[in-house]
Short mmCIF file of C-alpha atoms in Angstrom, two decimals:
data_model
loop_
_atom_site.label_atom_id
_atom_site.label_comp_id
_atom_site.label_asym_id
_atom_site.label_seq_id
_atom_site.Cartn_x
_atom_site.Cartn_y
_atom_site.Cartn_z
CA MET E 40 118.07 82.89 115.57
CA ALA E 41 121.47 82.47 117.29
CA ARG E 42 123.19 83.44 114.05
CA ASP E 43 121.17 86.59 113.81
CA ALA E 44 121.94 87.51 117.46
CA VAL E 45 125.65 87.06 116.92
CA ALA E 46 125.50 89.00 113.73
CA GLU E 47 123.75 91.94 115.55
CA VAL E 48 126.46 92.06 118.22
CA ALA E 49 129.06 92.08 115.48
CA ARG E 50 127.15 95.01 113.81
CA VAL E 51 127.12 96.97 117.06
CA GLY E 52 130.85 96.44 117.28
CA ARG E 53 131.47 97.71 113.83
CA GLU E 54 129.02 100.61 113.79
CA VAL E 55 129.20 101.80 117.36
CA ALA E 56 131.90 100.26 119.55
CA ARG E 57 134.77 100.76 117.18
CA ALA E 58 134.17 104.49 116.83
CA ALA E 59 133.90 104.95 120.54
CA ALA E 60 136.76 102.59 121.61
CA ARG E 61 139.57 105.25 121.47
CA ALA E 62 137.70 107.73 123.63
CA VAL E 63 136.52 104.97 126.06
CA ASP E 64 140.14 104.07 126.54
CA ALA E 65 141.62 107.46 126.64
CA GLU E 66 139.09 108.77 129.12
CA GLY E 67 138.70 105.57 131.03
CA ARG E 68 134.98 105.92 130.70
CA PHE E 69 132.12 103.40 130.49
CA PRO E 70 131.20 102.64 126.87
CA ALA E 71 127.67 103.89 127.22
CA GLU E 72 126.83 104.20 123.60
CA THR E 73 127.85 100.58 122.98
CA LEU E 74 125.84 99.23 125.84
CA ALA E 75 122.84 101.35 124.66
CA ALA E 76 123.25 99.85 121.20
CA LEU E 77 123.58 96.24 122.72
CA LYS E 78 120.38 96.77 124.74
CA ALA E 79 118.58 98.12 121.70
CA CYS E 80 119.28 94.70 119.87
CA GLY E 81 118.32 92.70 123.00
CA ALA E 82 121.89 91.42 123.59
CA LEU E 83 121.67 91.62 127.35
CA GLY E 84 118.89 88.93 127.24
CA ALA E 85 120.88 86.63 125.07
CA ALA E 86 121.76 84.21 127.88
CA VAL E 87 118.28 84.26 129.38
CA PRO E 88 116.37 80.99 128.48
CA ALA E 89 114.02 81.42 125.52
CA GLU E 90 111.00 80.24 127.57
CA LEU E 91 111.58 83.36 129.80
CA GLY E 92 111.64 85.67 126.78
CA GLY E 93 115.40 85.70 126.36
CA GLY E 94 117.53 84.78 123.37
CA GLY E 95 118.20 81.33 124.78
CA LEU E 96 121.67 81.33 123.18
CA GLY E 97 123.98 78.42 123.95
CA LEU E 98 127.50 79.02 125.19
CA GLY E 99 128.94 78.73 121.65
CA ALA E 100 126.90 81.62 120.44
CA LEU E 101 127.58 83.77 123.56
CA ALA E 102 131.43 83.16 122.97
CA GLU E 103 131.19 84.09 119.32
CA SER E 104 129.40 87.27 120.21
CA CYS E 105 132.06 88.26 122.76
CA THR E 106 134.84 87.58 120.23
CA ALA E 107 133.01 89.65 117.50
CA LEU E 108 132.60 92.61 120.01
CA ALA E 109 136.19 92.35 121.35
CA GLN E 110 137.61 93.00 117.90
CA HIS E 111 136.24 96.50 118.16
CA CYS E 112 136.31 97.31 121.85
CA ALA E 113 137.67 94.85 124.45
CA SER E 114 136.26 96.65 127.39
CA SER E 115 132.75 96.46 125.93
CA ALA E 116 133.19 92.85 125.17
CA MET E 117 134.44 92.10 128.72
CA ILE E 118 131.35 93.91 130.17
CA LEU E 119 129.06 91.87 127.98
CA ALA E 120 130.95 88.68 128.96
CA MET E 121 130.66 89.43 132.72
CA HIS E 122 126.96 90.21 132.35
CA HIS E 123 126.33 86.83 130.55
CA ILE E 124 128.28 85.07 133.25
CA GLN E 125 125.91 86.48 135.97
CA VAL E 126 122.75 85.66 133.81
CA ALA E 127 123.94 82.12 133.21
CA SER E 128 124.68 81.60 136.95
CA LEU E 129 121.15 82.64 137.84
CA ALA E 130 119.60 80.74 134.95
CA ASP E 131 121.40 77.51 135.73
CA HIS E 132 120.36 77.52 139.34
CA ARG E 133 116.89 78.99 139.33
CA ASP E 134 115.73 75.49 140.28
CA GLY E 135 111.96 76.12 139.93
CA SER E 136 112.03 79.53 141.73
CA ARG E 137 109.17 81.41 140.25
CA GLU E 138 110.70 84.69 141.48
CA ILE E 139 113.96 84.10 139.76
CA ASP E 140 112.17 83.10 136.53
CA ALA E 141 110.24 86.43 136.91
CA TYR E 142 113.47 88.34 137.41
CA LEU E 143 115.10 86.74 134.32
CA ARG E 144 112.01 87.74 132.31
CA ARG E 145 112.71 91.33 133.42
CA VAL E 146 116.34 91.04 132.49
CA ALA E 147 115.32 90.12 128.96
CA ALA E 148 112.36 92.56 128.67
CA GLU E 149 114.04 95.65 130.31
CA GLN E 150 117.67 94.76 129.25
CA ARG E 151 118.89 94.98 132.84
CA LEU E 152 122.70 94.99 133.25
CA ILE E 153 124.04 92.81 136.19
CA ALA E 154 127.42 93.35 137.77
CA SER E 155 129.43 90.85 139.83
CA VAL E 156 130.59 91.59 143.44
CA THR E 157 132.75 88.60 144.36
CA SER E 158 135.92 90.40 145.49
CA GLU E 159 136.20 91.79 148.96
CA VAL E 160 138.55 93.75 151.20
CA GLY E 161 140.39 90.97 153.16
CA PRO E 162 140.08 87.90 150.93
CA GLY E 163 140.88 90.10 147.92
CA GLY E 164 140.37 88.07 144.70
CA ASP E 165 139.80 84.79 146.48
CA MET E 166 136.14 84.56 145.59
CA ARG E 167 135.78 81.36 147.67
CA ARG E 168 135.98 83.29 150.96
CA SER E 169 133.63 86.05 152.28
CA VAL E 170 133.73 88.34 155.20
CA ALA E 171 130.25 90.05 154.63
CA ALA E 172 127.33 88.12 155.76
CA ILE E 173 123.53 88.11 155.46
CA ALA E 174 121.63 89.62 158.38
CA GLU E 175 118.06 88.37 158.70
CA ASP E 176 115.77 91.12 159.55
CA GLY E 177 112.24 89.70 159.84
CA ALA E 178 110.92 88.95 156.36
CA ARG E 179 113.81 90.62 154.68
CA PHE E 180 117.59 90.39 154.74
CA SER E 181 120.23 93.07 154.71
CA LEU E 182 124.00 93.09 153.98
CA LYS E 183 126.98 95.35 153.67
CA LYS E 184 129.99 94.44 151.58
CA GLN E 185 133.40 96.27 150.93
CA ALA E 186 134.40 95.25 147.43
CA THR E 187 137.86 95.71 146.03
CA THR E 188 136.61 95.83 142.42
CA ILE E 189 133.15 95.94 140.94
CA SER E 190 133.32 96.21 137.14
CA TYR E 191 130.79 98.69 135.78
CA GLY E 192 129.42 98.88 139.40
CA ARG E 193 128.06 102.42 138.97
CA GLU E 194 126.55 101.73 135.58
CA ALA E 195 124.87 98.27 136.47
CA ASP E 196 121.23 97.87 137.30
CA ASP E 197 121.43 94.93 139.63
CA LEU E 198 124.23 93.25 141.61
CA LEU E 199 125.10 89.60 142.21
CA LEU E 200 127.21 89.26 145.31
CA THR E 201 128.90 86.55 147.27
CA VAL E 202 128.31 86.64 151.12
CA ARG E 203 128.34 84.34 154.04
CA ARG E 204 125.04 82.54 154.63
CA HIS E 205 124.63 84.05 158.15
CA ALA E 206 126.53 85.99 160.69
CA GLY E 207 127.83 82.79 162.36
CA ALA E 208 128.78 80.96 159.05
CA SER E 209 132.32 80.09 158.15
CA PRO E 210 134.04 82.26 155.50
CA HIS E 211 133.56 79.42 153.01
CA ASP E 212 129.76 78.95 153.66
CA GLN E 213 128.78 81.34 150.84
CA VAL E 214 125.65 82.05 148.93
CA LEU E 215 124.95 84.29 145.95
CA VAL E 216 122.62 87.16 146.63
CA LEU E 217 120.84 89.34 144.07
CA LEU E 218 120.42 93.10 144.92
CA LEU E 219 117.97 94.96 142.77
CA ALA E 220 118.28 98.58 141.68
CA GLY E 221 116.72 100.95 144.24
CA GLU E 222 117.27 98.50 147.06
CA TYR E 223 121.02 99.01 147.52
CA VAL E 224 123.45 101.91 147.76
CA LEU E 225 126.90 101.65 146.14
CA THR E 226 129.46 104.11 147.38
CA PRO E 227 132.69 104.12 145.38
CA THR E 228 135.80 104.19 147.52
CA GLY E 229 138.28 104.82 144.77
CA ALA E 230 138.70 105.08 140.96
CA TRP E 231 139.69 102.72 138.13
CA ASP E 232 142.78 104.15 136.40
CA ALA E 233 144.38 100.96 134.98
CA LEU E 234 146.79 100.11 132.20
CA GLY E 235 144.04 98.56 130.10
CA MET E 236 140.42 97.45 130.04
CA ARG E 237 139.85 101.04 131.06
CA GLY E 238 136.18 101.10 129.97
CA THR E 239 135.20 98.33 132.51
CA CYS E 240 135.30 101.02 135.24
CA SER E 241 136.18 98.31 137.88
CA ILE E 242 136.00 100.51 140.97
CA PRO E 243 136.34 99.64 144.53
CA ALA E 244 133.10 100.33 146.37
CA VAL E 245 130.94 99.64 149.43
CA VAL E 246 127.63 98.06 148.80
CA GLU E 247 124.86 98.26 151.38
CA GLY E 248 121.35 96.87 150.69
CA GLY E 249 118.76 94.21 151.25
CA GLY E 250 115.95 92.28 149.75
CA ALA E 251 113.44 89.40 149.92
CA PRO E 252 114.42 85.84 150.79
CA TRP E 253 114.03 84.67 147.08
CA GLN E 254 117.00 86.89 146.24
CA VAL E 255 119.33 84.53 148.11
CA LEU E 256 120.13 81.58 145.73
CA ALA E 257 119.30 78.17 147.28
CA THR E 258 122.26 76.46 145.71
CA PRO E 259 125.49 76.86 147.72
CA PHE E 260 127.90 79.33 145.96
CA GLY E 261 130.56 76.51 145.73
CA ASP E 262 128.26 74.60 143.39
CA VAL E 263 127.27 77.63 141.35
CA ALA E 264 130.87 78.44 140.98
CA ALA E 265 132.06 74.93 139.92
CA GLN E 266 129.07 74.24 137.66
CA SER E 267 128.45 77.70 136.00
CA MET E 268 130.39 80.67 137.00
CA VAL E 269 133.97 79.28 136.65
CA PRO E 270 133.60 77.35 133.30
CA VAL E 271 131.52 80.04 131.65
CA SER E 272 133.97 82.75 132.80
CA HIS E 273 136.88 80.98 131.31
CA VAL E 274 135.14 80.38 127.99
CA LEU E 275 133.81 83.99 127.69
CA TRP E 276 137.03 85.68 128.88
CA ALA E 277 139.09 83.57 126.40
CA SER E 278 136.65 84.50 123.68
CA CYS E 279 137.29 88.26 124.46
CA TRP E 280 141.11 87.77 124.25
CA LEU E 281 140.73 85.97 120.99
CA GLY E 282 138.88 88.94 119.62
CA ILE E 283 141.73 91.34 120.73
CA ALA E 284 144.26 89.06 118.97
CA ILE E 285 142.20 88.81 115.83
CA ASP E 286 141.96 92.60 115.52
CA ALA E 287 145.72 93.06 116.28
CA VAL E 288 146.64 90.64 113.50
CA ALA E 289 144.21 92.32 111.18
CA ILE E 290 145.95 95.68 111.83
CA ALA E 291 149.32 94.25 111.19
CA ARG E 292 148.11 92.61 107.98
CA ALA E 293 146.60 95.95 106.83
CA LYS E 294 149.91 97.69 107.48
CA LEU E 295 151.98 95.15 105.52
CA ARG E 296 149.46 95.02 102.64
CA GLY E 297 149.73 98.68 102.20
CA GLU E 298 153.51 98.38 101.85
CA ALA E 299 153.24 95.38 99.56
CA ARG E 300 150.94 97.34 97.23
CA ALA E 301 153.35 100.36 97.19
CA ARG E 302 156.17 98.05 96.15
CA ALA E 303 154.45 95.53 94.03
CA GLY E 304 156.57 92.44 93.45
CA THR E 305 158.48 92.49 96.76
CA LEU E 306 157.09 91.24 100.09
CA PRO E 307 157.79 93.42 103.03
CA PRO E 308 160.45 91.88 105.23
CA GLU E 309 157.98 91.47 108.17
CA ALA E 310 155.64 89.27 106.08
CA ALA E 311 157.20 86.13 107.29
CA ARG E 312 156.66 87.31 110.95
CA LEU E 313 153.13 87.94 110.14
CA ALA E 314 152.74 84.43 108.81
CA GLU E 315 154.15 82.98 111.96
CA THR E 316 151.79 85.11 114.10
CA GLY E 317 148.86 84.07 111.97
CA ALA E 318 149.71 80.41 112.71
CA LYS E 319 149.59 81.25 116.47
CA LEU E 320 146.29 82.88 116.03
CA GLN E 321 144.94 79.73 114.44
CA LEU E 322 146.14 77.79 117.50
CA LEU E 323 144.37 80.21 119.73
CA ARG E 324 141.15 79.93 117.76
CA SER E 325 141.27 76.20 117.86
CA GLU E 326 141.85 76.03 121.58
CA VAL E 327 139.02 78.48 122.32
CA SER E 328 136.58 76.81 120.04
CA ALA E 329 137.45 73.25 121.26
CA ALA E 330 137.14 74.18 124.93
CA THR E 331 133.99 76.10 124.18
CA ALA E 332 132.38 73.11 122.35
CA ASP E 333 133.32 70.83 125.33
CA CYS E 334 131.77 73.09 127.85
CA ALA E 335 128.71 73.98 125.62
CA ARG E 336 127.99 70.25 125.21
CA MET E 337 127.97 69.54 128.97
CA ARG E 338 125.78 72.69 129.57
CA ALA E 339 123.34 71.77 126.85
CA ALA E 340 122.94 68.34 128.29
CA GLY E 341 122.51 69.86 131.73
CA ASP E 342 125.36 67.54 133.09
CA ARG E 343 126.18 69.34 136.31
CA ASP E 344 128.35 66.41 137.53
CA ALA E 345 130.57 66.72 134.44
CA LEU E 346 130.77 70.42 134.65
CA ALA E 347 131.85 70.13 138.37
CA SER E 348 134.32 67.33 137.75
CA LEU E 349 138.11 67.76 138.18
CA GLY E 350 138.59 66.86 134.47
CA THR E 351 136.47 69.84 133.50
CA ALA E 352 138.37 72.08 136.04
CA LEU E 353 141.70 71.07 134.57
CA ARG E 354 140.30 71.63 131.00
CA MET E 355 139.01 75.09 131.79
CA ASN E 356 142.19 76.07 133.65
CA ASP E 357 144.21 74.83 130.65
CA LEU E 358 142.03 77.02 128.39
CA LYS E 359 142.71 80.08 130.63
CA LEU E 360 146.47 79.40 130.79
CA SER E 361 146.84 78.81 126.99
CA ALA E 362 144.59 81.49 125.79
CA SER E 363 145.91 84.22 128.02
CA ARG E 364 149.54 83.46 127.04
CA LEU E 365 148.86 83.01 123.37
CA ALA E 366 146.86 86.18 123.14
CA VAL E 367 149.54 88.28 124.80
CA ASP E 368 152.20 86.72 122.41
CA ILE E 369 150.10 87.30 119.38
CA VAL E 370 149.35 90.98 120.21
CA GLY E 371 153.01 91.60 121.05
CA GLU E 372 154.16 90.08 117.71
CA ALA E 373 151.62 92.17 115.82
CA LEU E 374 153.17 95.16 117.43
CA GLY E 375 156.58 93.96 116.12
CA VAL E 376 155.21 93.63 112.65
CA CYS E 377 153.71 97.14 112.72
CA GLY E 378 156.92 98.62 114.21
CA ILE E 379 156.82 102.31 115.23
CA ALA E 380 153.45 102.75 113.51
CA GLY E 381 152.11 100.19 115.93
CA TYR E 382 153.81 101.76 118.88
CA ARG E 383 152.36 105.27 118.20
CA ASN E 384 149.01 106.05 119.70
CA ASP E 385 148.11 108.37 116.88
CA SER E 386 148.69 106.09 114.00
CA PRO E 387 145.96 104.09 112.19
CA TYR E 388 148.19 101.00 112.82
CA SER E 389 148.31 101.49 116.63
CA ILE E 390 148.46 98.34 118.74
CA GLY E 391 148.81 100.19 122.11
CA ARG E 392 145.24 99.67 123.34
CA HIS E 393 145.21 96.04 122.27
CA LEU E 394 148.50 95.35 124.03
CA ARG E 395 147.30 97.15 127.19
CA ASP E 396 143.87 95.39 127.16
CA VAL E 397 145.23 91.90 126.60
CA LEU E 398 147.86 92.27 129.37
CA SER E 399 144.94 91.79 131.81
CA ALA E 400 144.47 88.28 130.62
CA PRO E 401 147.27 86.53 132.64
CA LEU E 402 146.19 88.62 135.77
CA MET E 403 142.38 87.83 135.83
CA ILE E 404 142.96 84.94 138.25
CA GLN E 405 146.74 84.78 138.31
CA ASN E 406 148.16 82.14 135.94
CA GLN E 407 150.69 81.08 138.63
CA ARG E 408 147.81 79.99 140.90
CA LEU E 409 146.08 78.02 138.18
CA LEU E 410 149.25 76.27 137.33
CA GLU E 411 149.62 75.20 140.96
CA THR E 412 146.19 73.90 141.01
CA ASN E 413 146.67 72.08 137.76
CA ALA E 414 149.84 70.50 139.15
CA GLY E 415 147.70 68.77 141.78
CA LEU E 416 145.01 67.86 139.33
CA TRP E 417 147.56 66.15 137.15
CA MET E 418 148.80 64.02 140.09
CA VAL E 419 145.31 62.76 140.97
CA GLY E 420 143.68 62.64 137.43
CA LYS E 421 143.81 59.38 135.52
CA GLY E 422 143.29 60.88 132.10
CA GLU E 423 140.42 58.45 131.39
CA ALA E 424 137.88 61.12 130.42
CA MET R 258 135.66 47.01 156.22
CA SER R 259 132.67 48.88 157.49
CA GLU R 260 131.93 52.37 156.35
CA LYS R 261 132.26 53.41 160.05
CA SER R 262 135.78 52.25 160.22
CA ILE R 263 136.48 53.62 156.78
CA ALA R 264 135.15 56.99 157.91
CA LEU R 265 137.66 57.01 160.87
CA ARG R 266 140.60 56.52 158.57
CA VAL R 267 139.26 59.14 156.12
CA ARG R 268 139.08 61.49 159.06
CA ARG R 269 142.78 60.70 159.98
CA VAL R 270 143.88 61.43 156.46
CA ALA R 271 141.78 64.57 156.20
CA ALA R 272 143.39 65.83 159.47
CA GLN R 273 146.72 65.72 157.74
CA CYS R 274 145.91 66.67 154.10
CA ALA R 275 142.80 68.94 154.08
CA GLN R 276 144.62 71.94 155.41
CA LEU R 277 141.86 73.00 157.77
CA SER R 278 144.05 73.47 160.88
CA GLN R 279 145.85 76.34 159.20
CA LEU R 280 142.55 78.14 158.95
CA GLY R 281 141.97 77.55 162.68
CA VAL R 282 139.31 74.88 161.99
CA ASP R 283 139.36 71.90 164.34
CA LEU R 284 138.39 68.76 162.22
CA ASP R 285 136.91 67.23 165.47
CA SER R 286 134.24 69.89 165.36
CA VAL R 287 133.27 68.93 161.79
CA ARG R 288 130.78 65.95 161.69
CA ASP R 289 130.95 63.15 159.14
CA GLU R 290 128.06 64.59 157.30
CA ASP R 291 129.27 68.27 157.33
CA SER R 292 130.62 69.90 154.23
CA LEU R 293 134.41 70.06 154.19
CA TYR R 294 134.21 72.83 151.59
CA GLU R 295 132.11 74.97 153.91
CA ALA R 296 134.56 74.18 156.67
CA GLY R 297 137.18 75.86 154.42
CA MET R 298 138.75 73.06 152.31
CA SER R 299 140.06 74.65 149.12
CA SER R 300 139.93 72.79 145.74
CA ARG R 301 143.78 72.50 145.90
CA ALA R 302 143.55 71.06 149.49
CA SER R 303 140.92 68.57 148.24
CA VAL R 304 143.54 67.27 145.68
CA ASN R 305 145.94 66.76 148.53
CA LEU R 306 143.22 64.83 150.39
CA MET R 307 142.60 62.63 147.31
CA LEU R 308 146.29 61.80 146.96
CA GLY R 309 146.41 61.09 150.71
CA LEU R 310 143.47 58.77 150.53
CA GLU R 311 144.81 56.86 147.51
CA GLY R 312 147.94 56.21 149.59
CA GLU R 313 146.09 55.24 152.71
CA PHE R 314 143.70 52.83 151.10
CA ASP R 315 146.00 51.71 148.35
CA ILE R 316 143.32 52.63 145.77
CA GLU R 317 142.99 54.82 142.72
CA PHE R 318 139.96 57.04 142.32
CA PRO R 319 138.70 56.68 138.73
CA ASP R 320 137.97 59.98 136.93
CA ARG R 321 134.26 59.43 137.34
CA LEU R 322 134.62 59.73 141.08
CA LEU R 323 136.84 62.85 140.95
CA ARG R 324 133.93 65.23 141.51
CA ARG R 325 133.29 67.93 143.94
CA ASP R 326 130.29 66.19 145.51
CA VAL R 327 132.23 62.96 146.13
CA PHE R 328 134.64 64.87 148.39
CA GLU R 329 132.00 66.98 149.99
CA SER R 330 132.12 65.29 153.33
CA ILE R 331 133.86 62.49 155.29
CA ALA R 332 130.67 60.42 154.92
CA SER R 333 130.45 60.86 151.11
CA ILE R 334 134.26 60.03 150.77
CA ALA R 335 133.81 56.97 152.93
CA SER R 336 130.86 55.71 150.88
CA ALA R 337 132.83 56.15 147.66
CA ILE R 338 135.86 54.31 149.10
CA GLU R 339 133.63 51.54 150.36
CA SER R 340 132.13 51.05 146.85
CA LEU R 341 135.61 51.04 145.44
CA LEU R 342 136.97 48.40 147.85
CA ARG R 343 133.85 46.33 147.20
CA SER R 344 134.20 46.22 143.46
#
């Protein structure tokens, strides 16, 4: 079952995403055809528990499908990853809520796409602070939030937002709120014209809407973040970067193979560089798969304490730091192997999009900030785990 | 040492290490049971607090206690320290 689901996403990558990737990048547009194909094979329900009609895939299979898709279109893979992160956060913390169960059933049945609204004008990317707050209005609530970036905000069906619990709450007293299509208005306040990941359409926008009390998650956001959102994000993001690196190395190999065949008997001078890059790619694969396995084990066991432990925070930050650096290195080296053919946008061996896409990796949560956090964790951790 | 007196010392260390005053939060307004995270303690500040507490009580928190919920409030920290000092 999980095998088939991963294979289906890989097929969508090969047959749909690859053909569209160049136009998606050049025009900075949403990969609509890829998302339509993903919906057609039920991929948006992959992280919904099986008892709610979803794919019930574990983290390992979700990670593999992101890697498979990222080899063809990194923007599409990052959109799928971000959607899975929202679904996993809801599924992990439904805590017996019949309404959230019913909503997740709809996600699987209707293949609803969920976008994340954690950033905000003021706190910026610090998702552990909010300005916007819930306003109680009789049996319903309302809210208004000015977000700095909402990836695929215009294209998503539903939104998952961080806000303060009530008007008098501290900026850190946050909850997650689900807004449903038709019950909110999203007004873009700018465009997304970025170096890479151009298909994610991560626009700034104002969101205004409301809903019923069940749409406010009971679990405090700090716990959802520590137990679900942060570890799942790091695993799925790194899986996307791995996919970009795999494809860049495949292109470099194809380029050299052509030359080696043309001059049979002599290896191209860049072949040794490719071998070095291949070894680095193996390191990246190992780190992503080991960290994914660690995290998947804790999730499968439902071990929320272990997921929220400092040891896990350190482990996941390490994954983010290593994977983002290695992926950027590998893609840069693949460009070196391809030479001018890799530098050109109009060559079959172009590495331009890969390089621009992967350069987002060190910036999605600045590596410098993670290093400072890890420095403290090293001081206090005992290395027993 | 009673949990009450431990809690007082935890509060003193938290006032120095939890970096709440720079957010304009007066620790005196945070009760022992209140969430320090909700009051604004960041995960980085919580690490400072752990190090400060290890110095103050001359203890080492084992990795199994280095969890978000253990450092949630002055009361939860005091109870963890009390159990460490007892064992």
